[in-house]
Amino acid sequence: MAERDISFFLAGNAKPVEEEEVIVSKRYVDKDGKVIPFIMKPMKTEDIEELEKSCMKPVMKNGKKVGERLDTSRFYARMAIESTVFPDFKSEEMRKSYKTEDPVEVAKRVLSIGGEYSAWIEAALRINGFDDSFDELVDEAKN
């Protein structure tokens, strides 16, 4: 067997993460009538893990906490928020415009047609490498 060169996997050898333009909605157009793409990028693994921890909900039985479960729809929406470079749903301007402090609520109001919101979640999952069983993830996120 030929010797394998592990040097390709050493620090600093990975290709840089690139931003990607994604059409999420055809309703937002520039002054020339061209659809404005969202700009998205993948999150770091550590950030996804932290996000997952923050989206855990207690599982209660007879008034006692017996475990935790992931709030998947919130997790997917927050992943999409963190993966979206433009528009910045966390910006003060956007939050004031839509009268909410929650960036997820801003996104829901901007992408008020169900298919737009689903396309945005789908793009975030795909960009972050979670597209293998995407249809199942979308169905779960909708529930």
PDB file of C-alpha atoms in Angstrom:
ATOM      1  CA  MET A   1       0.000   0.000   0.000  1.00  0.00           C
ATOM      2  CA  ALA A   2       1.292   3.450  -0.905  1.00  0.00           C
ATOM      3  CA  GLU A   3       2.175   5.770   1.939  1.00  0.00           C
ATOM      4  CA  ARG A   4      -0.504   8.355   2.621  1.00  0.00           C
ATOM      5  CA  ASP A   5       0.497  12.001   2.849  1.00  0.00           C
ATOM      6  CA  ILE A   6      -1.199  13.478   5.898  1.00  0.00           C
ATOM      7  CA  SER A   7       0.389  16.870   5.303  1.00  0.00           C
ATOM      8  CA  PHE A   8      -2.638  17.909   3.242  1.00  0.00           C
ATOM      9  CA  PHE A   9      -4.701  17.836   6.452  1.00  0.00           C
ATOM     10  CA  LEU A  10      -2.321  19.877   8.583  1.00  0.00           C
ATOM     11  CA  ALA A  11      -3.362  23.292   9.864  1.00  0.00           C
ATOM     12  CA  GLY A  12      -3.553  25.956   7.205  1.00  0.00           C
ATOM     13  CA  ASN A  13      -4.018  23.613   4.239  1.00  0.00           C
ATOM     14  CA  ALA A  14      -7.813  23.659   3.933  1.00  0.00           C
ATOM     15  CA  LYS A  15      -9.356  25.840   1.267  1.00  0.00           C
ATOM     16  CA  PRO A  16     -10.839  29.024   2.711  1.00  0.00           C
ATOM     17  CA  VAL A  17     -14.568  29.085   3.370  1.00  0.00           C
ATOM     18  CA  GLU A  18     -16.345  30.975   0.619  1.00  0.00           C
ATOM     19  CA  GLU A  19     -19.537  32.945   0.653  1.00  0.00           C
ATOM     20  CA  GLU A  20     -22.286  31.847  -1.713  1.00  0.00           C
ATOM     21  CA  GLU A  21     -25.092  33.784  -3.364  1.00  0.00           C
ATOM     22  CA  VAL A  22     -28.465  32.085  -2.943  1.00  0.00           C
ATOM     23  CA  ILE A  23     -31.826  33.086  -4.392  1.00  0.00           C
ATOM     24  CA  VAL A  24     -34.276  32.711  -1.525  1.00  0.00           C
ATOM     25  CA  SER A  25     -37.058  35.049  -2.622  1.00  0.00           C
ATOM     26  CA  LYS A  26     -38.005  36.549  -5.963  1.00  0.00           C
ATOM     27  CA  ARG A  27     -39.960  39.311  -4.211  1.00  0.00           C
ATOM     28  CA  TYR A  28     -36.959  41.450  -3.293  1.00  0.00           C
ATOM     29  CA  VAL A  29     -35.488  43.226  -6.307  1.00  0.00           C
ATOM     30  CA  ASP A  30     -33.021  46.060  -6.846  1.00  0.00           C
ATOM     31  CA  LYS A  31     -33.793  49.318  -8.672  1.00  0.00           C
ATOM     32  CA  ASP A  32     -33.231  47.557 -12.020  1.00  0.00           C
ATOM     33  CA  GLY A  33     -35.707  44.805 -11.186  1.00  0.00           C
ATOM     34  CA  LYS A  34     -33.040  42.121 -10.611  1.00  0.00           C
ATOM     35  CA  VAL A  35     -33.631  39.633  -7.824  1.00  0.00           C
ATOM     36  CA  ILE A  36     -31.365  40.327  -4.846  1.00  0.00           C
ATOM     37  CA  PRO A  37     -29.559  37.168  -3.733  1.00  0.00           C
ATOM     38  CA  PHE A  38     -28.842  36.354  -0.121  1.00  0.00           C
ATOM     39  CA  ILE A  39     -25.174  35.894   0.719  1.00  0.00           C
ATOM     40  CA  MET A  40     -24.513  32.878   2.924  1.00  0.00           C
ATOM     41  CA  LYS A  41     -21.515  31.061   4.373  1.00  0.00           C
ATOM     42  CA  PRO A  42     -21.001  27.935   6.479  1.00  0.00           C
ATOM     43  CA  MET A  43     -20.544  28.070  10.223  1.00  0.00           C
ATOM     44  CA  LYS A  44     -17.593  26.616  12.140  1.00  0.00           C
ATOM     45  CA  THR A  45     -18.186  23.254  13.803  1.00  0.00           C
ATOM     46  CA  GLU A  46     -17.594  24.750  17.265  1.00  0.00           C
ATOM     47  CA  ASP A  47     -20.219  27.431  16.603  1.00  0.00           C
ATOM     48  CA  ILE A  48     -22.751  24.827  15.462  1.00  0.00           C
ATOM     49  CA  GLU A  49     -22.126  22.843  18.655  1.00  0.00           C
ATOM     50  CA  GLU A  50     -22.686  25.959  20.791  1.00  0.00           C
ATOM     51  CA  LEU A  51     -25.826  26.785  18.833  1.00  0.00           C
ATOM     52  CA  GLU A  52     -27.117  23.258  19.345  1.00  0.00           C
ATOM     53  CA  LYS A  53     -26.560  23.518  23.119  1.00  0.00           C
ATOM     54  CA  SER A  54     -28.454  26.815  23.210  1.00  0.00           C
ATOM     55  CA  CYS A  55     -31.431  25.232  21.413  1.00  0.00           C
ATOM     56  CA  MET A  56     -31.963  22.392  23.887  1.00  0.00           C
ATOM     57  CA  LYS A  57     -35.314  22.209  25.673  1.00  0.00           C
ATOM     58  CA  PRO A  58     -35.983  20.312  28.889  1.00  0.00           C
ATOM     59  CA  VAL A  59     -38.048  17.135  28.730  1.00  0.00           C
ATOM     60  CA  MET A  60     -40.347  17.053  31.719  1.00  0.00           C
ATOM     61  CA  LYS A  61     -42.160  14.123  33.324  1.00  0.00           C
ATOM     62  CA  ASN A  62     -44.381  14.566  36.356  1.00  0.00           C
ATOM     63  CA  GLY A  63     -42.970  18.050  36.856  1.00  0.00           C
ATOM     64  CA  LYS A  64     -39.338  16.878  36.872  1.00  0.00           C
ATOM     65  CA  LYS A  65     -36.709  17.308  34.215  1.00  0.00           C
ATOM     66  CA  VAL A  66     -35.840  13.880  32.832  1.00  0.00           C
ATOM     67  CA  GLY A  67     -33.713  14.945  29.901  1.00  0.00           C
ATOM     68  CA  GLU A  68     -33.328  17.364  27.045  1.00  0.00           C
ATOM     69  CA  ARG A  69     -34.259  17.458  23.392  1.00  0.00           C
ATOM     70  CA  LEU A  70     -33.183  19.644  20.524  1.00  0.00           C
ATOM     71  CA  ASP A  71     -35.682  22.266  19.375  1.00  0.00           C
ATOM     72  CA  THR A  72     -34.920  21.472  15.738  1.00  0.00           C
ATOM     73  CA  SER A  73     -36.967  24.216  14.099  1.00  0.00           C
ATOM     74  CA  ARG A  74     -35.294  26.856  16.301  1.00  0.00           C
ATOM     75  CA  PHE A  75     -31.881  25.249  15.720  1.00  0.00           C
ATOM     76  CA  TYR A  76     -32.306  25.284  11.919  1.00  0.00           C
ATOM     77  CA  ALA A  77     -33.578  28.867  11.952  1.00  0.00           C
ATOM     78  CA  ARG A  78     -30.705  30.051  14.156  1.00  0.00           C
ATOM     79  CA  MET A  79     -28.219  28.199  11.929  1.00  0.00           C
ATOM     80  CA  ALA A  80     -29.699  30.021   8.948  1.00  0.00           C
ATOM     81  CA  ILE A  81     -29.430  33.359  10.806  1.00  0.00           C
ATOM     82  CA  GLU A  82     -25.759  32.736  11.587  1.00  0.00           C
ATOM     83  CA  SER A  83     -25.054  31.524   8.029  1.00  0.00           C
ATOM     84  CA  THR A  84     -26.693  34.554   6.399  1.00  0.00           C
ATOM     85  CA  VAL A  85     -24.206  37.347   5.758  1.00  0.00           C
ATOM     86  CA  PHE A  86     -26.681  39.482   3.780  1.00  0.00           C
ATOM     87  CA  PRO A  87     -29.266  40.557   4.654  1.00  0.00           C
ATOM     88  CA  ASP A  88     -28.167  40.772   8.282  1.00  0.00           C
ATOM     89  CA  PHE A  89     -31.283  39.761  10.212  1.00  0.00           C
ATOM     90  CA  LYS A  90     -29.474  40.616  13.461  1.00  0.00           C
ATOM     91  CA  SER A  91     -28.907  44.251  12.509  1.00  0.00           C
ATOM     92  CA  GLU A  92     -30.571  46.926  14.585  1.00  0.00           C
ATOM     93  CA  GLU A  93     -32.058  48.452  11.444  1.00  0.00           C
ATOM     94  CA  MET A  94     -33.794  45.193  10.478  1.00  0.00           C
ATOM     95  CA  ARG A  95     -34.995  44.488  14.030  1.00  0.00           C
ATOM     96  CA  LYS A  96     -36.423  48.007  14.367  1.00  0.00           C
ATOM     97  CA  SER A  97     -38.062  47.836  10.946  1.00  0.00           C
ATOM     98  CA  TYR A  98     -39.878  44.597  11.831  1.00  0.00           C
ATOM     99  CA  LYS A  99     -40.481  45.628  15.470  1.00  0.00           C
ATOM    100  CA  THR A 100     -38.842  42.611  17.098  1.00  0.00           C
ATOM    101  CA  GLU A 101     -35.556  41.899  18.841  1.00  0.00           C
ATOM    102  CA  ASP A 102     -35.518  38.278  17.641  1.00  0.00           C
ATOM    103  CA  PRO A 103     -33.603  37.825  14.354  1.00  0.00           C
ATOM    104  CA  VAL A 104     -35.557  34.614  13.676  1.00  0.00           C
ATOM    105  CA  GLU A 105     -38.802  36.606  13.801  1.00  0.00           C
ATOM    106  CA  VAL A 106     -37.257  39.174  11.450  1.00  0.00           C
ATOM    107  CA  ALA A 107     -36.418  36.367   8.987  1.00  0.00           C
ATOM    108  CA  LYS A 108     -39.941  34.935   9.265  1.00  0.00           C
ATOM    109  CA  ARG A 109     -41.429  38.336   8.472  1.00  0.00           C
ATOM    110  CA  VAL A 110     -39.037  39.031   5.572  1.00  0.00           C
ATOM    111  CA  LEU A 111     -39.601  35.524   4.192  1.00  0.00           C
ATOM    112  CA  SER A 112     -43.326  35.526   4.926  1.00  0.00           C
ATOM    113  CA  ILE A 113     -44.174  33.019   2.199  1.00  0.00           C
ATOM    114  CA  GLY A 114     -43.616  29.474   3.447  1.00  0.00           C
ATOM    115  CA  GLY A 115     -41.623  28.382   0.427  1.00  0.00           C
ATOM    116  CA  GLU A 116     -39.191  31.276   0.836  1.00  0.00           C
ATOM    117  CA  TYR A 117     -38.564  30.437   4.469  1.00  0.00           C
ATOM    118  CA  SER A 118     -38.089  26.757   3.617  1.00  0.00           C
ATOM    119  CA  ALA A 119     -35.685  27.644   0.768  1.00  0.00           C
ATOM    120  CA  TRP A 120     -33.634  29.732   3.208  1.00  0.00           C
ATOM    121  CA  ILE A 121     -33.480  26.927   5.791  1.00  0.00           C
ATOM    122  CA  GLU A 122     -32.608  24.468   3.002  1.00  0.00           C
ATOM    123  CA  ALA A 123     -29.775  26.704   1.796  1.00  0.00           C
ATOM    124  CA  ALA A 124     -28.344  27.019   5.308  1.00  0.00           C
ATOM    125  CA  LEU A 125     -28.471  23.262   5.875  1.00  0.00           C
ATOM    126  CA  ARG A 126     -26.868  22.562   2.505  1.00  0.00           C
ATOM    127  CA  ILE A 127     -24.125  25.172   2.984  1.00  0.00           C
ATOM    128  CA  ASN A 128     -23.316  23.666   6.377  1.00  0.00           C
ATOM    129  CA  GLY A 129     -23.137  20.129   4.987  1.00  0.00           C
ATOM    130  CA  PHE A 130     -26.436  18.829   6.360  1.00  0.00           C
ATOM    131  CA  ASP A 131     -28.066  18.112   2.999  1.00  0.00           C
ATOM    132  CA  ASP A 132     -27.852  14.298   2.963  1.00  0.00           C
ATOM    133  CA  SER A 133     -31.346  13.752   4.307  1.00  0.00           C
ATOM    134  CA  PHE A 134     -32.633  17.242   3.675  1.00  0.00           C
ATOM    135  CA  ASP A 135     -36.262  16.352   2.953  1.00  0.00           C
ATOM    136  CA  GLU A 136     -36.522  14.736   6.377  1.00  0.00           C
ATOM    137  CA  LEU A 137     -34.918  17.789   8.004  1.00  0.00           C
ATOM    138  CA  VAL A 138     -37.321  20.181   6.278  1.00  0.00           C
ATOM    139  CA  ASP A 139     -40.341  18.102   7.295  1.00  0.00           C
ATOM    140  CA  GLU A 140     -39.036  18.084  10.868  1.00  0.00           C
ATOM    141  CA  ALA A 141     -38.397  21.857  10.801  1.00  0.00           C
ATOM    142  CA  LYS A 142     -41.932  22.528   9.571  1.00  0.00           C
ATOM    143  CA  ASN A 143     -43.461  20.610  12.508  1.00  0.00           C
TER     144      ASN A 143
END
